[in-house]
CSV table of C-alpha atoms in Angstrom, one decimal:
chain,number,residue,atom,x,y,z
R,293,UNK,CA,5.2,-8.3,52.7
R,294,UNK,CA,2.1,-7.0,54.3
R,295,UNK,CA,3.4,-7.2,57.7
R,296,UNK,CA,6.4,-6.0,56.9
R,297,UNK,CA,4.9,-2.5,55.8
R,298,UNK,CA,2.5,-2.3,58.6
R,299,UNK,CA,5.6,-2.7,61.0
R,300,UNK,CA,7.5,-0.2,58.9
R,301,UNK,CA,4.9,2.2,59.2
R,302,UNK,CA,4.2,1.5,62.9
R,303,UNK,CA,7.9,2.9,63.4
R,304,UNK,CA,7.8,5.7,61.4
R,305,UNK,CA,4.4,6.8,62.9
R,306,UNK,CA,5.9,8.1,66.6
R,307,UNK,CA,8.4,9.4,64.7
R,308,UNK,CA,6.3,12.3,62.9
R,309,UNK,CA,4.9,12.7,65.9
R,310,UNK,CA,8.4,13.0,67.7
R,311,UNK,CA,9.3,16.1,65.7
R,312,UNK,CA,6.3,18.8,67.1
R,313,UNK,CA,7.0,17.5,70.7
R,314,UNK,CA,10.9,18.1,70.5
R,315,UNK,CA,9.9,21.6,68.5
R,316,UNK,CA,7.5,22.4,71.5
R,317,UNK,CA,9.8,21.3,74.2
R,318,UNK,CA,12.8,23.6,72.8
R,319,UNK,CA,9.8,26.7,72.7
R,320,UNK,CA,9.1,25.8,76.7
R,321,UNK,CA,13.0,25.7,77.8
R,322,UNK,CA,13.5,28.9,75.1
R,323,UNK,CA,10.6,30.9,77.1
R,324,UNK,CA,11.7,29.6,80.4
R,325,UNK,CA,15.4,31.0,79.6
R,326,UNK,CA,14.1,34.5,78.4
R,327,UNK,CA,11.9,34.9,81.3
R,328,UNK,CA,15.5,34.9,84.0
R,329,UNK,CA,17.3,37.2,81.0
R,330,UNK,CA,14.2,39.9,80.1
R,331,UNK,CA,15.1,43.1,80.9
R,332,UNK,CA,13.3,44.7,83.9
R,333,UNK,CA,9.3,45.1,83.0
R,334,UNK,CA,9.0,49.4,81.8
R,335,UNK,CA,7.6,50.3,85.2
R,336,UNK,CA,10.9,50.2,86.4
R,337,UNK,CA,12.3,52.3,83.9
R,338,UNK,CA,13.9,55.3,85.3
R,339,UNK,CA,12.9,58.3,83.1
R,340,UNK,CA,8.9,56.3,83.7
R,341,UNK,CA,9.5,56.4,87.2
R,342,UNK,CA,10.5,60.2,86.8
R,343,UNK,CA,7.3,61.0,84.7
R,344,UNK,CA,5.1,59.5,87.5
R,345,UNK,CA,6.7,61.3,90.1
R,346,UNK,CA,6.3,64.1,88.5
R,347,UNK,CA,2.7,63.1,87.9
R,348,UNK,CA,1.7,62.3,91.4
R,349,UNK,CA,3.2,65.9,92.7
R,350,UNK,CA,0.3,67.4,90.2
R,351,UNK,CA,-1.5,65.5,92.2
R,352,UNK,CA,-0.5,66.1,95.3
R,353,UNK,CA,0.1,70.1,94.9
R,354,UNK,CA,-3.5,70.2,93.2
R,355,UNK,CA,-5.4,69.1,95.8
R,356,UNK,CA,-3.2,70.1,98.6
R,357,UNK,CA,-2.6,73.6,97.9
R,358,UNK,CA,0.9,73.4,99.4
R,359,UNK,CA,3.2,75.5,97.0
R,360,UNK,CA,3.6,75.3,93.4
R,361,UNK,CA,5.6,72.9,90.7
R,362,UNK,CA,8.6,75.1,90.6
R,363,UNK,CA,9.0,74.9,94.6
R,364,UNK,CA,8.5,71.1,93.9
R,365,UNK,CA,11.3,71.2,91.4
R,366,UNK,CA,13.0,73.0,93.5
R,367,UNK,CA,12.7,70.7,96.5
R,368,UNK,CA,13.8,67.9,93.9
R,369,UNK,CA,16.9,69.2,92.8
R,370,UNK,CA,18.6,70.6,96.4
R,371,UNK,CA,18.3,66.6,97.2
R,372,UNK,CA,21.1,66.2,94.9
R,373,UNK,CA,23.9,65.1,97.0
R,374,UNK,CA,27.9,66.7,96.8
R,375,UNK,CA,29.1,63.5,96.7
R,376,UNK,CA,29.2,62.3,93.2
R,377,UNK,CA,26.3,60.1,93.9
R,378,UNK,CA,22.8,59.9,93.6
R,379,UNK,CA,19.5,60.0,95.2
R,380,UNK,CA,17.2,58.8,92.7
R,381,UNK,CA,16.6,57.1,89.3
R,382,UNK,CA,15.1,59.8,87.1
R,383,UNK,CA,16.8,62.1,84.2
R,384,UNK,CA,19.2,63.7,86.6
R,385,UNK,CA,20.9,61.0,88.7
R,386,UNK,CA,21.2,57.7,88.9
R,387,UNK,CA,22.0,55.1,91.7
R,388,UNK,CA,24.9,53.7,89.4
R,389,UNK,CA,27.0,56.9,89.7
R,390,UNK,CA,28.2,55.9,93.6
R,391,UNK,CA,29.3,52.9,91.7
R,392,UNK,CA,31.9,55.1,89.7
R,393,UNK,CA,34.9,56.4,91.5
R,394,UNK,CA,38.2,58.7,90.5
R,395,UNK,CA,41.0,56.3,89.3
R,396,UNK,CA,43.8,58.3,87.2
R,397,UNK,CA,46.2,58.2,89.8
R,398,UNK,CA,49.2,56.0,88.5
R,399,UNK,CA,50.6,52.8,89.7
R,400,UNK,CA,54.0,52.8,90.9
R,401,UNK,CA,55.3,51.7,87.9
R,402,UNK,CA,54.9,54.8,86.5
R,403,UNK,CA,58.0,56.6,86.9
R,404,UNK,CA,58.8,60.3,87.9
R,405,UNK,CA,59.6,62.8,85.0
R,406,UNK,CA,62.6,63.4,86.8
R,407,UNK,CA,64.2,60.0,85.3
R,408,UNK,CA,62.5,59.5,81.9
R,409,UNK,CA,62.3,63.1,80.7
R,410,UNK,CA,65.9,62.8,78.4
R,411,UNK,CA,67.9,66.3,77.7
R,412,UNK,CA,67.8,67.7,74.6
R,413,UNK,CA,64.5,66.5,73.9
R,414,UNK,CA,61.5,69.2,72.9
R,415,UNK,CA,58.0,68.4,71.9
R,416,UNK,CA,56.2,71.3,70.0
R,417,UNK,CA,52.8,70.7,68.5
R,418,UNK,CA,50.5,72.9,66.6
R,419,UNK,CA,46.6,72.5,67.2
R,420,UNK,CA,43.8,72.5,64.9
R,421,UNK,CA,40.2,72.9,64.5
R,422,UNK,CA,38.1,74.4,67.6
R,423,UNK,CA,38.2,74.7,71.0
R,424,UNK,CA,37.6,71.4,71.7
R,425,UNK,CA,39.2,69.9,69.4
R,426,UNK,CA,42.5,71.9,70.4
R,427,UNK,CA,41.7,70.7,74.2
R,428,UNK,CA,42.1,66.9,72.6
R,429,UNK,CA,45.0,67.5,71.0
R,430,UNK,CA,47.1,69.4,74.1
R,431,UNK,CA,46.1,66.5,75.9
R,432,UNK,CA,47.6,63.9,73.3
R,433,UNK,CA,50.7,66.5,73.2
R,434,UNK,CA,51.2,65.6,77.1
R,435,UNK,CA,51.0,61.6,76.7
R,436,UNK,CA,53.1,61.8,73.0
R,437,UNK,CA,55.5,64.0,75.3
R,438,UNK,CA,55.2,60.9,77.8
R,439,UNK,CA,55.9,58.2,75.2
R,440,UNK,CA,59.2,60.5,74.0
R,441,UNK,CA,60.4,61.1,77.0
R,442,UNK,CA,60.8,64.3,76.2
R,443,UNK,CA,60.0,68.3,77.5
R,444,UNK,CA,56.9,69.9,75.9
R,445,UNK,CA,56.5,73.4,75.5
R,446,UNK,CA,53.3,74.9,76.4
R,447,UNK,CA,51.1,74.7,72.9
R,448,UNK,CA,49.8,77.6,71.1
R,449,UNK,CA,46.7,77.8,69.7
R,450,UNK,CA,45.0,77.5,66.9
R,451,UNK,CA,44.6,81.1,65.3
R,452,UNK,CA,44.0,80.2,61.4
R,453,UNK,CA,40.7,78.5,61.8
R,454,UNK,CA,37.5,79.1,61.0
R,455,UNK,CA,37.0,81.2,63.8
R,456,UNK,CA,40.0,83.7,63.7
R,457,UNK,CA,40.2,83.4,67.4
R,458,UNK,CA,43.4,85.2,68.9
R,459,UNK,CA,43.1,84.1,72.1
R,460,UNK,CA,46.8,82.4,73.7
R,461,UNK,CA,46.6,79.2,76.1
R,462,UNK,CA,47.0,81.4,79.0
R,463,UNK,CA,43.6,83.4,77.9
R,464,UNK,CA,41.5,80.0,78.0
R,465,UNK,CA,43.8,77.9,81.1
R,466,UNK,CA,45.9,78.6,83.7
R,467,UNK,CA,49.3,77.4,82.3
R,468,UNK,CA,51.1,77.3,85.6
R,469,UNK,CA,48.7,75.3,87.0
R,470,UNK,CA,49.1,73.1,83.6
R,471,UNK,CA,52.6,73.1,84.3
R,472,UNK,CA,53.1,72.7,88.0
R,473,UNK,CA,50.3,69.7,88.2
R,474,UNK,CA,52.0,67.3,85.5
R,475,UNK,CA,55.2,68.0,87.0
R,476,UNK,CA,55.8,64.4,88.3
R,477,UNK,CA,54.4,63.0,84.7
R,478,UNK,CA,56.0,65.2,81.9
R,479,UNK,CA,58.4,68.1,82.1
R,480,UNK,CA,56.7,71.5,80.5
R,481,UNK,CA,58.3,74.9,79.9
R,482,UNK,CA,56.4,77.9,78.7
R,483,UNK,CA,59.1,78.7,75.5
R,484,UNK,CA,61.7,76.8,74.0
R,485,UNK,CA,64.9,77.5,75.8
R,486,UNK,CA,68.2,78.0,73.9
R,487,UNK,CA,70.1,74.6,73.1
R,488,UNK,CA,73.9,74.8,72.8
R,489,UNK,CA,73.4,78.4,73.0
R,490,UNK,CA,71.1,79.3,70.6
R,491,UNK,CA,67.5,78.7,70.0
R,492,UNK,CA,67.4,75.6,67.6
R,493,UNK,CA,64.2,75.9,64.5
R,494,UNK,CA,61.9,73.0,65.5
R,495,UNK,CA,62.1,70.0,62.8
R,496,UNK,CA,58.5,69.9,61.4
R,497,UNK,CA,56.4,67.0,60.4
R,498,UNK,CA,53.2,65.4,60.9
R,499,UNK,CA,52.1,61.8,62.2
R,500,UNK,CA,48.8,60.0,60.6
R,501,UNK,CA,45.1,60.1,62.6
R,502,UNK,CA,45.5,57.4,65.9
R,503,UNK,CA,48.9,57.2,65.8
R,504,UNK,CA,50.0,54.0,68.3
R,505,UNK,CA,52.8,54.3,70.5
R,506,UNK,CA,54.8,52.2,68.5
R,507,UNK,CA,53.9,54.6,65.8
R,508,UNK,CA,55.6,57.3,68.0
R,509,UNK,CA,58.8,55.6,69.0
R,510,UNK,CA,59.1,54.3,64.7
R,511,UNK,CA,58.4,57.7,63.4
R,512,UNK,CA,58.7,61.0,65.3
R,513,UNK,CA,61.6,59.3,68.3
R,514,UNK,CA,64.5,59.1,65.3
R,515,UNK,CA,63.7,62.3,64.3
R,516,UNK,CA,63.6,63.7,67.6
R,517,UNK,CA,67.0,62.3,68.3
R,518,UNK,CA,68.4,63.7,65.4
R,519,UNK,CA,66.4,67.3,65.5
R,520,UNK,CA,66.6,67.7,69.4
R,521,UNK,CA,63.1,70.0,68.4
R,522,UNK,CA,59.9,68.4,66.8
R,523,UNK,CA,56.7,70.3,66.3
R,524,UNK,CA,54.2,68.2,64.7
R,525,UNK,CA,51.5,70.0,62.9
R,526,UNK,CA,47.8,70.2,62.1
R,527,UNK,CA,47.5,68.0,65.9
R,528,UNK,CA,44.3,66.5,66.3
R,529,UNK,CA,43.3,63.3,67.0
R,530,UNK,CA,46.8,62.1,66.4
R,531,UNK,CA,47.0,59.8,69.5
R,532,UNK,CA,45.4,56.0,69.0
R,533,UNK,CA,42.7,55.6,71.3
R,534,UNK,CA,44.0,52.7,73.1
R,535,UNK,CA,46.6,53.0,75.1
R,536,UNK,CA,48.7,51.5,78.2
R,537,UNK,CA,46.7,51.7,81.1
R,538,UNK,CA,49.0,54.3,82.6
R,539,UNK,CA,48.9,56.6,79.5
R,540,UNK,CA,45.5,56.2,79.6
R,541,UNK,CA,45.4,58.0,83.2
R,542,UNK,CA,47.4,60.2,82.4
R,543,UNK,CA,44.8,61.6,79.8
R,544,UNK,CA,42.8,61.7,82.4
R,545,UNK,CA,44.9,63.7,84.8
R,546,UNK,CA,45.3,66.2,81.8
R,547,UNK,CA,42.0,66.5,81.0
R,548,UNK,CA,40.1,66.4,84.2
R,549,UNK,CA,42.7,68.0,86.5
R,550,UNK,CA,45.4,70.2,85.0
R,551,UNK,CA,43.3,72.0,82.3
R,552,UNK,CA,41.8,74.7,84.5
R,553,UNK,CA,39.9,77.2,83.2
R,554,UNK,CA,40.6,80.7,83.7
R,555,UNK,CA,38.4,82.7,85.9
R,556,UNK,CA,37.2,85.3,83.9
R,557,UNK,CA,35.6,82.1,81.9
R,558,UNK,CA,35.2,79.7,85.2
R,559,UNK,CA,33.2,83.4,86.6
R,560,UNK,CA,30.7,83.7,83.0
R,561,UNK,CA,30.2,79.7,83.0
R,562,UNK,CA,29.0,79.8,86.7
R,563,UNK,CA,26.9,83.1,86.1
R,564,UNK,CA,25.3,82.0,82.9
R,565,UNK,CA,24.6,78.4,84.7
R,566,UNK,CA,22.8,80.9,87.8
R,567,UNK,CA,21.0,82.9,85.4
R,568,UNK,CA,19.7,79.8,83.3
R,569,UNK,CA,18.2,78.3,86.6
R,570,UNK,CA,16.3,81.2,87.2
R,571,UNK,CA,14.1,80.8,84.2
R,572,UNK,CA,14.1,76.8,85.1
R,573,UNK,CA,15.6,74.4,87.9
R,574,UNK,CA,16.3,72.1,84.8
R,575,UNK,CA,18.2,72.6,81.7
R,576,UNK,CA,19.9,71.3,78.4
R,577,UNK,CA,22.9,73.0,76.9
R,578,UNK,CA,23.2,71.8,73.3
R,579,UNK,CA,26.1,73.4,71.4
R,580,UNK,CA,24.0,72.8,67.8
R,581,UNK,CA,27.6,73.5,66.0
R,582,UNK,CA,25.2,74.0,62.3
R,583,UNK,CA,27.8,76.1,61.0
R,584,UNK,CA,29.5,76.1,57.4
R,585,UNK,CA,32.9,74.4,58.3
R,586,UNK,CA,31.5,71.3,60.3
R,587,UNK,CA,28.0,71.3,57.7
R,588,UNK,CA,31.0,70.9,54.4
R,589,UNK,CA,33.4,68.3,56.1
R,590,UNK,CA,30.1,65.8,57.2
R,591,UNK,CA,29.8,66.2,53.4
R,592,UNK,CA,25.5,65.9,53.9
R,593,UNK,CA,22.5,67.9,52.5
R,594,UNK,CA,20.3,70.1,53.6
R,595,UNK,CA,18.5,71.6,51.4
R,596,UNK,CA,19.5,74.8,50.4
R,597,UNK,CA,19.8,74.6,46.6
R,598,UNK,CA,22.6,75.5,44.4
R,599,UNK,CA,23.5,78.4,46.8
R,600,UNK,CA,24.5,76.0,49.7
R,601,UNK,CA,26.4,73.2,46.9
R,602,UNK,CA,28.3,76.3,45.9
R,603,UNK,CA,29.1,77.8,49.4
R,604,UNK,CA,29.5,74.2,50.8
R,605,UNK,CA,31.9,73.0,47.7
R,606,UNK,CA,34.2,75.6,48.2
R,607,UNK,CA,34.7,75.0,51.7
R,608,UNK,CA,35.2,71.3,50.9
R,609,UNK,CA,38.1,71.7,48.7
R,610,UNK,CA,40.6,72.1,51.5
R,611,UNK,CA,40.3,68.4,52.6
R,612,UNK,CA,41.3,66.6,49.6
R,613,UNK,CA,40.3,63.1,50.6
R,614,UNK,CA,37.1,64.5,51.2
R,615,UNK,CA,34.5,62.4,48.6
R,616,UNK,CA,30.7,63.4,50.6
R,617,UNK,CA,27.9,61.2,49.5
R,618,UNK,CA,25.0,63.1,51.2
R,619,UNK,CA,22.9,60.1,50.4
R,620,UNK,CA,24.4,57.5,52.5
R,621,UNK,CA,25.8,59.7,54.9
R,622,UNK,CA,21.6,60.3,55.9
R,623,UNK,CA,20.9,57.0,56.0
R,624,UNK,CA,23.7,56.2,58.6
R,625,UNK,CA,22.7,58.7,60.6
R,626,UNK,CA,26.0,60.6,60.0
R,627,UNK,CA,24.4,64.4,59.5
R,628,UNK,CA,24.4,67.1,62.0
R,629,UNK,CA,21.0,67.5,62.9
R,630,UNK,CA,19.5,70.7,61.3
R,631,UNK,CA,17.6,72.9,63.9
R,632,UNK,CA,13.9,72.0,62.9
R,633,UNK,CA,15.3,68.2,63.7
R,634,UNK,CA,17.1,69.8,67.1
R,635,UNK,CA,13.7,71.7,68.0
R,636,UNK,CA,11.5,68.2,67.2
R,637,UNK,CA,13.8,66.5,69.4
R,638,UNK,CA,13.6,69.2,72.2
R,639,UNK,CA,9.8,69.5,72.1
R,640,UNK,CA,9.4,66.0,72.8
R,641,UNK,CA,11.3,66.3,75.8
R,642,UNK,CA,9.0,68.8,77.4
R,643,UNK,CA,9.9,72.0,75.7
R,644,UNK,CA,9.0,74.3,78.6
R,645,UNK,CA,12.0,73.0,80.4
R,646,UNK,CA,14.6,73.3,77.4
R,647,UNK,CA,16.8,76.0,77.4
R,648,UNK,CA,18.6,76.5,74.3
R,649,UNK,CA,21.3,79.3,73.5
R,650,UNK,CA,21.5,80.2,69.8
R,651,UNK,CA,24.8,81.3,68.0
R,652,UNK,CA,25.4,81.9,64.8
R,653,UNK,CA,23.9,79.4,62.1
R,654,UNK,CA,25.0,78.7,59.0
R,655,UNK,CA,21.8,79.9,56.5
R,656,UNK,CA,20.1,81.6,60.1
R,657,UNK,CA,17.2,83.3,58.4
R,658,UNK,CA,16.3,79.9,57.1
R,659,UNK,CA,16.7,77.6,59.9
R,660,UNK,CA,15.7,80.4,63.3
R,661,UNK,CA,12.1,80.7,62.4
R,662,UNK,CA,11.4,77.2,63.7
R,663,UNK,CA,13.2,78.1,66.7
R,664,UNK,CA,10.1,80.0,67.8
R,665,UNK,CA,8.5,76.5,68.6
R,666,UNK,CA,10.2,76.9,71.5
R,667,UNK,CA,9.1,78.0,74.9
R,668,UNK,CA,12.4,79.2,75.9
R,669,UNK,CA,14.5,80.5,73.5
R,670,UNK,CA,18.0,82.4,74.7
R,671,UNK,CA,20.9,84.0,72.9
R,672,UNK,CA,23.9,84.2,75.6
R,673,UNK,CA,23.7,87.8,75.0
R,674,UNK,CA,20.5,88.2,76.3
R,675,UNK,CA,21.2,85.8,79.3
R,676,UNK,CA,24.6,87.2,80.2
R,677,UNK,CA,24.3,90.4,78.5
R,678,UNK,CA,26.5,91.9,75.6
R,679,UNK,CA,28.6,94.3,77.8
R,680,UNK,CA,29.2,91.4,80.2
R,681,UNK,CA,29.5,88.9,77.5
R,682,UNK,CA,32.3,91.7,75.8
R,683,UNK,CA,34.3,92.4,79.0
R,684,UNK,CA,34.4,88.5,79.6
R,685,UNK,CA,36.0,88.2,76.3
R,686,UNK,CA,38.7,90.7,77.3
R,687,UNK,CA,39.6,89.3,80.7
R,688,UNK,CA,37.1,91.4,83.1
R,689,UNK,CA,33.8,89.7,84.6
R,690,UNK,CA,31.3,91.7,87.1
């Protein structure tokens, strides 16, 4: 009986001790595996790399004499190549943009417009929201057009908003470029022609958020066939993301290469971009957007009392499935940031090199006295100038 439990516990003995030297064997082959998967060590890092570059050319122009910072900066940024690529791994470039290359052309399965565009078939659409949210929906009108196989008229924009902007498409892009360089992918006219004779009144109706193309062919196509005219209101973001490939680059070709500026605004963008650099080689243009319409619908906080739950709530009554919970929408990161958060960001990432235009905030005396933290502070008025900035508005840039 004896024996037996000393040759019982003779066995169980290497096995306690089995169990730390399989632990410490899976550590060894663990570290071993992280050490081939670790990211590359923070010397490496490219905005590091930039910050000791820019460390060694104090440095350099210190004890040197040769020139100053700016003509450093300046020296910098002219070795930016035309190309599309780049130079260097800093904040401005990086070595993985000649890895990126132009690729909306379509395959040849992709017919002409010629032989899907069907008679009798017209596409109207009315946008919504901003600028850019406009943009996003004329270039969802173009592919939806596509998926119909039908003629879209050019779209008019949004006028009701927030903004009571009055400007047509043909004040923001040049429509016959629009029209003449989708040509081979959707058929566009200007107006809505006569049908039969007479001008037909578009069938209206609306198609939910994402709508697949599926959705399209199920929902708006039998009306379309039945109507001959559909204009499909309130459009934004009315397309599903994912799309065939060949739709897909075809919102590219929209986006990229048939919305053109016109060039009283192509003129005031490249001025304001020349006048910008002469204050600093290197710049940030934020649109902040802290303005009543987008503060209500992110349904969030900020601390303005009663005054901003009243001003707020009665802007937030025109989306009825609106329910805010200010709460929860902080904590997921979901609110604007105010402009004392926008300034903290921008002073962290050397302030004297931050441009930032203000427009018009929502609760301005409040929020633009931080705003004096920074080093470089512009309205567009005083970087364009107001009578510039007015005749730009009207059609006429000097």
């Amino acid at each position: 009986m004896v024996q037996s439990r000393r040759r019982s516990g003779n066995y169980r003995c290497p096995r306690r001790a089995a169990l730390p030297a399989a632990a410490l064997l899976l550590f060894l082959l663990a570290a071993v595996a992280l050490l081939y998967v670790s990211p590359p060590p923070l010397a490496d890092h490219p905005v590091l790399a930039s910050s000791r570059r820019r460390r060694s050319a104090h440095t350099l122009l210190n004890s040197s004499g040769a020139g100053s910072m700016e003509e450093f900066e300046r020296r910098e940024i002219s070795r930016a190549p035309t190309n599309g690529s780049a130079v260097r791994d800093d904040l401005w470039g990086s070595k993985l943009a000649s890895k990126f290359y132009g690729c909306s052309n379509s395959s040849s399965r992709f017919l002409d417009s010629n032989i899907t565009t069907q008679p009798e078939r017209y596409l109207m659409i009315v946008t919504s929201g901003g600028l850019n949210q406009q943009r996003t929906g004329i270039i969802d009108a173009v592919v939806a057009a596509r998926i119909l196989n039908a003629t879209l008229v050019v779209p008019k924009l949004d006028q009701a908003s927030f903004w009571k902007d009055s400007s047509n498409f043909s004040d923001i892009f040049y429509a016959d470029w629009f029209i003449s360089s989708l040509s081979k992918d959707v058929k566009i006219v200007k107006e809505l022609p006569h049908i039969g004779g007479k001008l037909r009144a578009p069938h209206r109706m609306r198609v939910p958020r994402k709508c697949t193309e599926r959705c399209y062919l199920n929902r708006v196509l039998p009306a379309l066939l039945k109507k001959h005219v559909i204009r499909l209101t309130k459009f934004d973001y009315r397309l599903a993301n994912r799309l065939q490939t060949d739709l897909q680059k075809l919102r590219c070709r929209v986006n990229y290469h048939a919305l053109r500026f016109t060039a009283p605004i192509q003129e005031m963008g490249e001025k304001l971009i020349q006048r910008m650099r002469e204050r600093s080689m290197y710049f940030i243009a934020l649109h902040l957007r802290f303005e009543p319409d987008m503060l209500a619908f992110s349904g969030c906080y900020y601390g303005g009392g009663e005054k901003e739950r009243r001003e707020l709530g009665a802007i937030r009554k025109r989306w009825k499935g609106l329910h805010p919970n200010p709460e929860k929408g902080r904590r997921q990161g979901r609110c604007p940031l105010t402009p004392e958060e926008e300034i903290l960001w921008a002073q962290e990432n050397d302030p004297t090199k931050c441009q930032k235009a203000l427009s018009l905030i929502f609760e301005q005396r409040k929020h633009v006295v931080g705003c004096i933290l920074l080093k470089s502070t512009h309205g567009s008025e005083r970087i364009y100038g107001r009578a510039q900035r007015a005749e730009a508005r009207e059609g006429r840039v000097s």
